[in-house]
Amino acid sequence: MTDLIPLEKIKKKLTNQNYFLKYGKVTQVVGLIIKVEGLNVFIGEVCQIEILKSNRQVMAEVVGFVNKTVLLMPLDELDGIGPGCLVKPTGSALEIEINDNLLGQTLDGLGRVLTNNEEISGEKYSVNRESPDPFKRRRIETVMSTGVKAIDGILTVGEGQRLGIFAGSGVGKSTLLGMIARYCEADVIVIGLIGERGREVTEFIENDLGPEGYKKSIIVCATSDQPPLVRLKGAFVATAIAEYYRDQGKKVILMMDSVTRFAMAQREIGLATGEPPTSKGYTPSVFTMLPKLLERSGMSETGSITAFYTVLVEGDDMNEPIADAVRGILDGHVILSRKIAGENHYPAIDIQQSLSRLMKSIVPNEQYKKAGLLKENLAAYAEAKDLIDIGAYKIGTNPKVDQAIQLNEEIKSFLKQNVDEPSTYTETVESLNRVFM
């Protein structure tokens, strides 16, 4: 006798499975927010808004809910969206396709290739991923040579370290990033240009990065005129691409210019969805989002992401909210000084205010002592500078100041470096030793 068909199981399966696609309708657009009725979606899901008049689709992401009204924010321009436009859910969050042919290419903030018309067909990677398990991260033990003497000698960076570059506008952040990208010892470089001027993209590729640097780089570009959600996603797309190569066991460098623009984009989104402004108008979600982005880089079980994040400080205030929050998360900071740049000293790194938290554990003790001596001499000279400049200081008054005056030119010469003059880590250590011979 054959078994009876389990009707209850079939009924349950039919009830739980959808055999139709449910569309929503646009009811209201207020500022950056598109309000939609009739959707059953989740936070972060990507939807398509159908614009029948122009026969095009606008991508948008679910950013919140008010009762049964879904709040969307566009990933494209809002032009053409009107009441009654149909909204189709995709059932997934934003994903990008990555393969090894991306090297030497420029992508937009959503991971679409801008430099050619070829479609990238590769492994699908979610843009929003978890940071590596802290118990599975390998220790940072190896020096990552950047080719910049002031960093390699005095603020040595380890492979897998995360460093912030803090400066006001026009002090040389992009130029310093270009030097590191061109001369660093890495397999792959991923550069996220977030919220920057449109003209600076080509300039950075041609002038700062150069043909050699571009060959092993992938650039993710979300310019300042893009919607805030695209600028936000651009940072996560760049990080996801770096994670793809790290998971292959490669030595990756991730550069982001700048984290401040990322925070500003999140502030715009937060204010549009009704979050209360707090410190300097930044919403609480900004300070939640920063560690989610910054903690994804670093060491993993298989590879490493050495990250350089630039922070544009408003009014050269190094203690403004974003600078303060980022400095507390990262493994070190490089401060660029407008005063030093005004003395025609490049890179304009303020050595006394800068710090690499891992330097002591990755460099020989002799180099660490020499770096400390250099800082001490800079501090002694700075303290007596006013007296020296007006000729009121007499040699022999203070032995420490005497030594600082004697070594000042050699120290300056060591810290100065032209953009087209790379220095290997070995050459840098030898130059540092010569300063104190």
mmCIF file of C-alpha atoms in Angstrom, residues 45-381:
data_model
loop_
_atom_site.group_PDB
_atom_site.id
_atom_site.type_symbol
_atom_site.label_atom_id
_atom_site.label_comp_id
_atom_site.label_asym_id
_atom_site.label_seq_id
_atom_site.Cartn_x
_atom_site.Cartn_y
_atom_site.Cartn_z
ATOM 1 C CA GLU A 45 17.929 46.090 0.761
ATOM 2 C CA VAL A 46 18.388 47.571 -2.725
ATOM 3 C CA CYS A 47 15.218 48.457 -4.653
ATOM 4 C CA GLN A 48 14.607 49.574 -8.250
ATOM 5 C CA ILE A 49 12.307 52.535 -8.931
ATOM 6 C CA GLU A 50 10.740 52.258 -12.392
ATOM 7 C CA ILE A 51 10.436 55.580 -14.253
ATOM 8 C CA LEU A 52 8.115 54.827 -17.150
ATOM 9 C CA LYS A 53 8.352 58.223 -18.898
ATOM 10 C CA SER A 54 12.101 57.962 -19.490
ATOM 11 C CA ASN A 55 12.153 54.130 -19.469
ATOM 12 C CA ARG A 56 14.935 53.961 -16.869
ATOM 13 C CA GLN A 57 15.480 52.597 -13.387
ATOM 14 C CA VAL A 58 16.757 54.413 -10.310
ATOM 15 C CA MET A 59 18.520 52.310 -7.691
ATOM 16 C CA ALA A 60 17.704 53.083 -4.051
ATOM 17 C CA GLU A 61 18.404 51.539 -0.659
ATOM 18 C CA VAL A 62 16.103 51.020 2.315
ATOM 19 C CA VAL A 63 17.334 53.262 5.137
ATOM 20 C CA GLY A 64 14.367 53.243 7.545
ATOM 21 C CA PHE A 65 10.659 52.796 8.259
ATOM 22 C CA VAL A 66 7.857 54.941 9.674
ATOM 23 C CA ASN A 67 4.967 52.631 10.588
ATOM 24 C CA LYS A 68 4.314 50.836 7.259
ATOM 25 C CA THR A 69 5.973 53.510 5.129
ATOM 26 C CA VAL A 70 9.379 52.501 3.781
ATOM 27 C CA LEU A 71 12.087 55.182 3.556
ATOM 28 C CA LEU A 72 14.439 54.859 0.585
ATOM 29 C CA MET A 73 17.512 56.877 -0.295
ATOM 30 C CA PRO A 74 18.683 57.033 -3.936
ATOM 31 C CA LEU A 75 21.881 55.483 -5.273
ATOM 32 C CA ASP A 76 21.307 57.465 -8.499
ATOM 33 C CA GLU A 77 19.857 60.891 -9.281
ATOM 34 C CA LEU A 78 16.252 61.629 -8.235
ATOM 35 C CA ASP A 79 15.288 63.202 -11.584
ATOM 36 C CA GLY A 80 12.064 61.785 -13.017
ATOM 37 C CA ILE A 81 10.700 60.171 -9.853
ATOM 38 C CA GLY A 82 7.057 61.078 -9.219
ATOM 39 C CA PRO A 83 3.987 59.908 -7.274
ATOM 40 C CA GLY A 84 2.883 56.419 -8.252
ATOM 41 C CA CYS A 85 6.242 55.215 -9.625
ATOM 42 C CA LEU A 86 6.540 51.459 -9.113
ATOM 43 C CA VAL A 87 9.244 50.197 -6.730
ATOM 44 C CA LYS A 88 10.627 46.685 -7.182
ATOM 45 C CA PRO A 89 12.528 45.004 -4.310
ATOM 46 C CA THR A 90 15.613 42.996 -5.297
ATOM 47 C CA GLY A 91 15.733 40.844 -2.154
ATOM 48 C CA SER A 92 19.419 41.530 -1.462
ATOM 49 C CA ALA A 93 21.799 44.213 -0.188
ATOM 50 C CA LEU A 94 24.381 45.888 -2.449
ATOM 51 C CA GLU A 95 26.894 43.440 -3.945
ATOM 52 C CA ILE A 96 29.805 43.950 -6.329
ATOM 53 C CA GLU A 97 31.545 41.583 -8.720
ATOM 54 C CA ILE A 98 35.315 41.323 -8.347
ATOM 55 C CA ASN A 99 38.033 39.544 -10.297
ATOM 56 C CA ASP A 100 41.760 39.981 -10.905
ATOM 57 C CA ASN A 101 41.160 42.057 -14.071
ATOM 58 C CA LEU A 102 40.226 45.052 -11.921
ATOM 59 C CA LEU A 103 43.898 46.039 -11.509
ATOM 60 C CA GLY A 104 44.577 49.318 -13.321
ATOM 61 C CA GLN A 105 40.874 50.227 -13.425
ATOM 62 C CA THR A 106 38.760 53.014 -11.927
ATOM 63 C CA LEU A 107 35.349 52.197 -10.452
ATOM 64 C CA ASP A 108 32.438 54.343 -9.315
ATOM 65 C CA GLY A 109 31.046 54.349 -5.781
ATOM 66 C CA LEU A 110 28.847 51.313 -6.532
ATOM 67 C CA GLY A 111 31.667 49.197 -7.963
ATOM 68 C CA ARG A 112 30.895 49.742 -11.671
ATOM 69 C CA VAL A 113 33.929 50.097 -13.978
ATOM 70 C CA LEU A 114 34.344 53.598 -15.441
ATOM 71 C CA THR A 115 37.503 53.159 -17.535
ATOM 72 C CA ASN A 116 36.108 50.701 -20.100
ATOM 73 C CA ASN A 117 32.808 49.220 -21.253
ATOM 74 C CA GLU A 118 33.633 45.618 -20.365
ATOM 75 C CA GLU A 119 31.400 44.024 -17.762
ATOM 76 C CA ILE A 120 33.180 42.468 -14.802
ATOM 77 C CA SER A 121 32.004 38.920 -14.234
ATOM 78 C CA GLY A 122 33.586 37.428 -11.182
ATOM 79 C CA GLU A 123 32.974 36.528 -7.579
ATOM 80 C CA LYS A 124 30.071 38.353 -5.932
ATOM 81 C CA TYR A 125 31.118 40.126 -2.770
ATOM 82 C CA SER A 126 28.816 41.783 -0.267
ATOM 83 C CA VAL A 127 29.746 45.398 0.382
ATOM 84 C CA ASN A 128 28.716 45.235 4.054
ATOM 85 C CA ARG A 129 30.901 42.591 5.704
ATOM 86 C CA GLU A 130 31.981 41.813 9.228
ATOM 87 C CA SER A 131 35.483 42.709 10.439
ATOM 88 C CA PRO A 132 37.891 39.780 11.072
ATOM 89 C CA ASP A 133 37.513 37.823 14.311
ATOM 90 C CA PRO A 134 39.850 39.556 16.820
ATOM 91 C CA PHE A 135 41.037 36.160 18.121
ATOM 92 C CA LYS A 136 42.042 35.053 14.608
ATOM 93 C CA ARG A 137 43.978 38.161 13.602
ATOM 94 C CA ARG A 138 47.718 37.543 13.246
ATOM 95 C CA ARG A 139 50.125 39.790 15.139
ATOM 96 C CA ILE A 140 51.821 42.676 13.323
ATOM 97 C CA GLU A 141 55.533 41.825 13.214
ATOM 98 C CA THR A 142 56.869 42.950 9.812
ATOM 99 C CA VAL A 143 57.814 46.459 8.662
ATOM 100 C CA MET A 144 55.874 47.815 5.663
ATOM 101 C CA SER A 145 58.201 50.093 3.709
ATOM 102 C CA THR A 146 56.415 53.177 2.349
ATOM 103 C CA GLY A 147 59.356 54.823 0.566
ATOM 104 C CA VAL A 148 58.897 57.986 2.691
ATOM 105 C CA LYS A 149 61.913 58.596 4.979
ATOM 106 C CA ALA A 150 60.071 60.479 7.721
ATOM 107 C CA ILE A 151 57.531 57.631 8.061
ATOM 108 C CA ASP A 152 59.896 54.650 7.653
ATOM 109 C CA GLY A 153 62.541 56.116 9.967
ATOM 110 C CA ILE A 154 60.578 57.839 12.736
ATOM 111 C CA LEU A 155 56.963 56.597 12.404
ATOM 112 C CA THR A 156 57.577 53.081 11.123
ATOM 113 C CA VAL A 157 54.456 51.286 9.861
ATOM 114 C CA GLY A 158 53.917 47.534 10.248
ATOM 115 C CA GLU A 159 52.260 45.271 7.697
ATOM 116 C CA GLY A 160 48.581 45.218 8.679
ATOM 117 C CA GLN A 161 48.702 48.496 10.632
ATOM 118 C CA ARG A 162 46.071 51.238 10.227
ATOM 119 C CA LEU A 163 47.395 54.798 10.136
ATOM 120 C CA GLY A 164 45.571 58.132 9.952
ATOM 121 C CA ILE A 165 46.915 61.134 8.019
ATOM 122 C CA PHE A 166 45.468 64.299 9.589
ATOM 123 C CA ALA A 167 45.664 67.707 7.914
ATOM 124 C CA GLY A 168 43.765 70.796 6.862
ATOM 125 C CA SER A 169 42.981 71.475 3.208
ATOM 126 C CA GLY A 170 45.888 71.981 0.808
ATOM 127 C CA VAL A 171 48.706 70.759 3.102
ATOM 128 C CA GLY A 172 49.705 67.735 0.990
ATOM 129 C CA LYS A 173 47.591 64.716 1.990
ATOM 130 C CA SER A 174 46.994 63.525 -1.583
ATOM 131 C CA THR A 175 50.645 64.047 -2.547
ATOM 132 C CA LEU A 176 51.807 61.980 0.442
ATOM 133 C CA LEU A 177 49.311 59.224 -0.433
ATOM 134 C CA GLY A 178 50.600 59.237 -4.011
ATOM 135 C CA MET A 179 54.208 58.842 -2.803
ATOM 136 C CA ILE A 180 53.259 55.898 -0.581
ATOM 137 C CA ALA A 181 51.237 54.266 -3.382
ATOM 138 C CA ARG A 182 54.074 54.632 -5.870
ATOM 139 C CA TYR A 183 56.940 53.410 -3.661
ATOM 140 C CA CYS A 184 55.386 51.000 -1.131
ATOM 141 C CA GLU A 185 56.102 47.267 -1.145
ATOM 142 C CA ALA A 186 52.612 45.817 -1.729
ATOM 143 C CA ASP A 187 50.981 43.355 -4.126
ATOM 144 C CA VAL A 188 47.772 45.350 -4.604
ATOM 145 C CA ILE A 189 46.772 48.938 -3.798
ATOM 146 C CA VAL A 190 43.117 49.940 -3.402
ATOM 147 C CA ILE A 191 42.428 53.678 -3.311
ATOM 148 C CA GLY A 192 39.077 55.127 -2.286
ATOM 149 C CA LEU A 193 38.568 58.768 -3.338
ATOM 150 C CA ILE A 194 35.496 59.659 -1.300
ATOM 151 C CA GLY A 195 33.781 63.023 -1.710
ATOM 152 C CA GLU A 196 36.738 64.637 -3.507
ATOM 153 C CA ARG A 197 36.609 67.171 -6.341
ATOM 154 C CA GLY A 198 35.987 65.693 -9.797
ATOM 155 C CA ARG A 199 39.089 67.302 -11.323
ATOM 156 C CA GLU A 200 41.332 65.747 -8.647
ATOM 157 C CA VAL A 201 40.625 62.166 -9.770
ATOM 158 C CA THR A 202 42.541 62.386 -13.075
ATOM 159 C CA GLU A 203 45.204 64.578 -11.451
ATOM 160 C CA PHE A 204 45.760 62.011 -8.690
ATOM 161 C CA ILE A 205 46.041 59.146 -11.220
ATOM 162 C CA GLU A 206 48.398 60.976 -13.611
ATOM 163 C CA ASN A 207 50.497 63.138 -11.268
ATOM 164 C CA ASP A 208 50.495 61.556 -7.806
ATOM 165 C CA LEU A 209 50.088 57.875 -8.670
ATOM 166 C CA GLY A 210 51.844 57.703 -12.052
ATOM 167 C CA PRO A 211 51.680 54.847 -14.610
ATOM 168 C CA GLU A 212 53.705 52.414 -12.443
ATOM 169 C CA GLY A 213 51.521 52.939 -9.394
ATOM 170 C CA TYR A 214 48.272 52.743 -11.414
ATOM 171 C CA LYS A 215 49.172 49.312 -12.852
ATOM 172 C CA LYS A 216 48.890 47.651 -9.450
ATOM 173 C CA SER A 217 46.052 49.839 -8.185
ATOM 174 C CA ILE A 218 42.259 49.841 -8.177
ATOM 175 C CA ILE A 219 40.625 53.229 -7.683
ATOM 176 C CA VAL A 220 37.105 53.635 -6.321
ATOM 177 C CA CYS A 221 35.846 57.133 -7.025
ATOM 178 C CA ALA A 222 32.740 58.762 -5.495
ATOM 179 C CA THR A 223 33.008 62.496 -6.160
ATOM 180 C CA SER A 224 31.433 65.253 -4.052
ATOM 181 C CA ASP A 225 28.493 65.742 -6.468
ATOM 182 C CA GLN A 226 27.320 62.132 -5.984
ATOM 183 C CA PRO A 227 24.354 61.357 -3.664
ATOM 184 C CA PRO A 228 25.441 60.878 -0.023
ATOM 185 C CA LEU A 229 24.602 57.169 -0.078
ATOM 186 C CA VAL A 230 26.957 56.640 -3.053
ATOM 187 C CA ARG A 231 29.775 58.425 -1.181
ATOM 188 C CA LEU A 232 29.099 56.242 1.840
ATOM 189 C CA LYS A 233 29.005 53.036 -0.218
ATOM 190 C CA GLY A 234 32.200 54.032 -2.059
ATOM 191 C CA ALA A 235 34.170 53.618 1.179
ATOM 192 C CA PHE A 236 32.648 50.176 1.805
ATOM 193 C CA VAL A 237 33.205 49.115 -1.838
ATOM 194 C CA ALA A 238 36.927 50.022 -1.619
ATOM 195 C CA THR A 239 37.214 48.084 1.649
ATOM 196 C CA ALA A 240 35.416 45.043 0.185
ATOM 197 C CA ILE A 241 37.801 44.971 -2.813
ATOM 198 C CA ALA A 242 40.796 45.132 -0.445
ATOM 199 C CA GLU A 243 39.273 42.241 1.556
ATOM 200 C CA TYR A 244 38.899 40.159 -1.620
ATOM 201 C CA TYR A 245 42.640 40.363 -2.311
ATOM 202 C CA ARG A 246 43.526 39.911 1.373
ATOM 203 C CA ASP A 247 41.502 36.681 1.406
ATOM 204 C CA GLN A 248 43.773 35.454 -1.419
ATOM 205 C CA GLY A 249 46.747 35.857 0.926
ATOM 206 C CA LYS A 250 48.076 39.014 -0.723
ATOM 207 C CA LYS A 251 49.758 42.007 0.865
ATOM 208 C CA VAL A 252 47.252 44.832 0.284
ATOM 209 C CA ILE A 253 47.431 48.571 0.911
ATOM 210 C CA LEU A 254 44.132 50.424 1.312
ATOM 211 C CA MET A 255 44.089 54.216 1.045
ATOM 212 C CA MET A 256 41.033 56.339 1.706
ATOM 213 C CA ASP A 257 40.811 60.056 1.021
ATOM 214 C CA SER A 258 38.968 61.032 3.103
ATOM 215 C CA VAL A 259 37.207 59.588 6.153
ATOM 216 C CA THR A 260 35.811 63.057 6.929
ATOM 217 C CA ARG A 261 33.787 63.072 3.676
ATOM 218 C CA PHE A 262 32.532 59.582 4.582
ATOM 219 C CA ALA A 263 31.376 60.915 7.967
ATOM 220 C CA MET A 264 29.724 63.923 6.320
ATOM 221 C CA ALA A 265 27.800 61.624 3.962
ATOM 222 C CA GLN A 266 26.540 59.570 6.923
ATOM 223 C CA ARG A 267 25.588 62.821 8.690
ATOM 224 C CA GLU A 268 23.444 63.835 5.684
ATOM 225 C CA ILE A 269 21.748 60.432 5.692
ATOM 226 C CA GLY A 270 21.187 60.504 9.453
ATOM 227 C CA LEU A 271 19.676 64.000 9.431
ATOM 228 C CA ALA A 272 17.426 63.110 6.462
ATOM 229 C CA THR A 273 16.054 60.056 8.324
ATOM 230 C CA GLY A 274 15.318 62.095 11.460
ATOM 231 C CA GLU A 275 18.338 61.433 13.711
ATOM 232 C CA PRO A 276 19.106 64.167 16.249
ATOM 233 C CA PRO A 277 22.312 66.155 15.599
ATOM 234 C CA THR A 278 24.918 65.967 18.369
ATOM 235 C CA SER A 279 28.554 67.147 18.323
ATOM 236 C CA LYS A 280 29.065 69.738 15.520
ATOM 237 C CA GLY A 281 25.888 68.483 13.836
ATOM 238 C CA TYR A 282 27.149 64.894 13.472
ATOM 239 C CA THR A 283 24.484 62.286 14.225
ATOM 240 C CA PRO A 284 25.064 59.303 16.579
ATOM 241 C CA SER A 285 25.133 56.872 13.617
ATOM 242 C CA VAL A 286 28.333 58.569 12.333
ATOM 243 C CA PHE A 287 30.263 57.433 15.406
ATOM 244 C CA THR A 288 28.729 53.947 15.107
ATOM 245 C CA MET A 289 29.674 53.692 11.424
ATOM 246 C CA LEU A 290 33.334 54.791 11.790
ATOM 247 C CA PRO A 291 34.583 51.692 13.691
ATOM 248 C CA LYS A 292 32.531 49.435 11.373
ATOM 249 C CA LEU A 293 34.536 50.805 8.446
ATOM 250 C CA LEU A 294 37.967 51.163 10.067
ATOM 251 C CA GLU A 295 38.018 47.803 11.891
ATOM 252 C CA ARG A 296 37.584 45.850 8.636
ATOM 253 C CA SER A 297 41.176 46.532 7.582
ATOM 254 C CA GLY A 298 44.269 45.099 9.256
ATOM 255 C CA MET A 299 45.529 41.541 9.703
ATOM 256 C CA SER A 300 43.475 38.397 9.038
ATOM 257 C CA GLU A 301 44.261 34.681 9.029
ATOM 258 C CA THR A 302 45.378 34.687 5.391
ATOM 259 C CA GLY A 303 46.618 38.153 4.367
ATOM 260 C CA SER A 304 46.943 41.758 5.423
ATOM 261 C CA ILE A 305 45.450 45.168 4.672
ATOM 262 C CA THR A 306 47.757 48.025 5.643
ATOM 263 C CA ALA A 307 45.465 51.054 5.664
ATOM 264 C CA PHE A 308 46.090 54.801 5.355
ATOM 265 C CA TYR A 309 43.052 56.971 6.078
ATOM 266 C CA THR A 310 43.189 60.721 5.553
ATOM 267 C CA VAL A 311 41.200 62.990 7.863
ATOM 268 C CA LEU A 312 40.409 66.521 6.703
ATOM 269 C CA VAL A 313 40.390 68.575 9.897
ATOM 270 C CA GLU A 314 38.235 71.708 9.869
ATOM 271 C CA GLY A 315 40.144 74.886 10.714
ATOM 272 C CA ASP A 316 43.300 72.826 11.430
ATOM 273 C CA ASP A 317 41.656 71.721 14.708
ATOM 274 C CA MET A 318 43.130 68.295 15.483
ATOM 275 C CA ASN A 319 40.592 67.775 18.291
ATOM 276 C CA GLU A 320 37.404 68.208 16.275
ATOM 277 C CA PRO A 321 34.899 65.289 16.672
ATOM 278 C CA ILE A 322 35.790 63.156 13.629
ATOM 279 C CA ALA A 323 39.560 63.567 14.065
ATOM 280 C CA ASP A 324 39.258 62.678 17.747
ATOM 281 C CA ALA A 325 37.094 59.591 17.069
ATOM 282 C CA VAL A 326 39.321 58.286 14.237
ATOM 283 C CA ARG A 327 42.535 58.840 16.227
ATOM 284 C CA GLY A 328 41.098 56.683 19.018
ATOM 285 C CA ILE A 329 40.355 53.780 16.640
ATOM 286 C CA LEU A 330 43.511 53.659 14.494
ATOM 287 C CA ASP A 331 47.011 52.357 15.311
ATOM 288 C CA GLY A 332 48.794 55.664 14.814
ATOM 289 C CA HIS A 333 48.517 59.117 13.291
ATOM 290 C CA VAL A 334 50.594 61.336 11.009
ATOM 291 C CA ILE A 335 49.917 65.052 11.499
ATOM 292 C CA LEU A 336 50.624 67.368 8.555
ATOM 293 C CA SER A 337 51.347 70.970 9.588
ATOM 294 C CA ARG A 338 50.419 74.037 7.557
ATOM 295 C CA LYS A 339 53.257 75.953 9.278
ATOM 296 C CA ILE A 340 55.854 73.350 8.210
ATOM 297 C CA ALA A 341 54.442 73.345 4.663
ATOM 298 C CA GLY A 342 54.775 77.152 4.666
ATOM 299 C CA GLU A 343 58.524 76.721 5.240
ATOM 300 C CA ASN A 344 58.735 74.778 1.930
ATOM 301 C CA HIS A 345 59.320 71.559 3.876
ATOM 302 C CA TYR A 346 57.720 68.489 2.240
ATOM 303 C CA PRO A 347 56.320 66.141 3.304
ATOM 304 C CA ALA A 348 55.051 68.579 5.958
ATOM 305 C CA ILE A 349 54.926 65.983 8.763
ATOM 306 C CA ASP A 350 54.888 67.312 12.322
ATOM 307 C CA ILE A 351 57.120 64.619 13.825
ATOM 308 C CA GLN A 352 56.548 65.674 17.443
ATOM 309 C CA GLN A 353 52.750 65.421 17.178
ATOM 310 C CA SER A 354 52.745 62.184 15.127
ATOM 311 C CA LEU A 355 52.871 58.633 16.478
ATOM 312 C CA SER A 356 53.087 55.010 15.340
ATOM 313 C CA ARG A 357 51.770 52.835 18.156
ATOM 314 C CA LEU A 358 53.457 49.694 16.822
ATOM 315 C CA MET A 359 56.900 51.057 15.968
ATOM 316 C CA LYS A 360 58.571 49.886 19.189
ATOM 317 C CA SER A 361 57.543 46.252 18.637
ATOM 318 C CA ILE A 362 58.610 45.978 14.970
ATOM 319 C CA VAL A 363 61.921 47.891 14.647
ATOM 320 C CA PRO A 364 65.376 47.175 16.155
ATOM 321 C CA ASN A 365 66.034 48.863 19.495
ATOM 322 C CA GLU A 366 68.843 50.992 18.001
ATOM 323 C CA GLN A 367 66.507 52.555 15.421
ATOM 324 C CA TYR A 368 63.870 53.238 18.081
ATOM 325 C CA LYS A 369 66.468 55.049 20.235
ATOM 326 C CA LYS A 370 67.708 57.124 17.264
ATOM 327 C CA ALA A 371 64.112 58.113 16.411
ATOM 328 C CA GLY A 372 63.647 59.197 20.037
ATOM 329 C CA LEU A 373 66.863 61.244 19.931
ATOM 330 C CA LEU A 374 65.708 62.982 16.764
ATOM 331 C CA LYS A 375 62.426 63.953 18.444
ATOM 332 C CA GLU A 376 64.273 65.218 21.539
ATOM 333 C CA ASN A 377 66.531 67.446 19.419
ATOM 334 C CA LEU A 378 63.559 68.823 17.480
ATOM 335 C CA ALA A 379 61.799 69.640 20.775
ATOM 336 C CA ALA A 380 64.909 71.337 22.240
ATOM 337 C CA TYR A 381 65.379 73.462 19.104
#
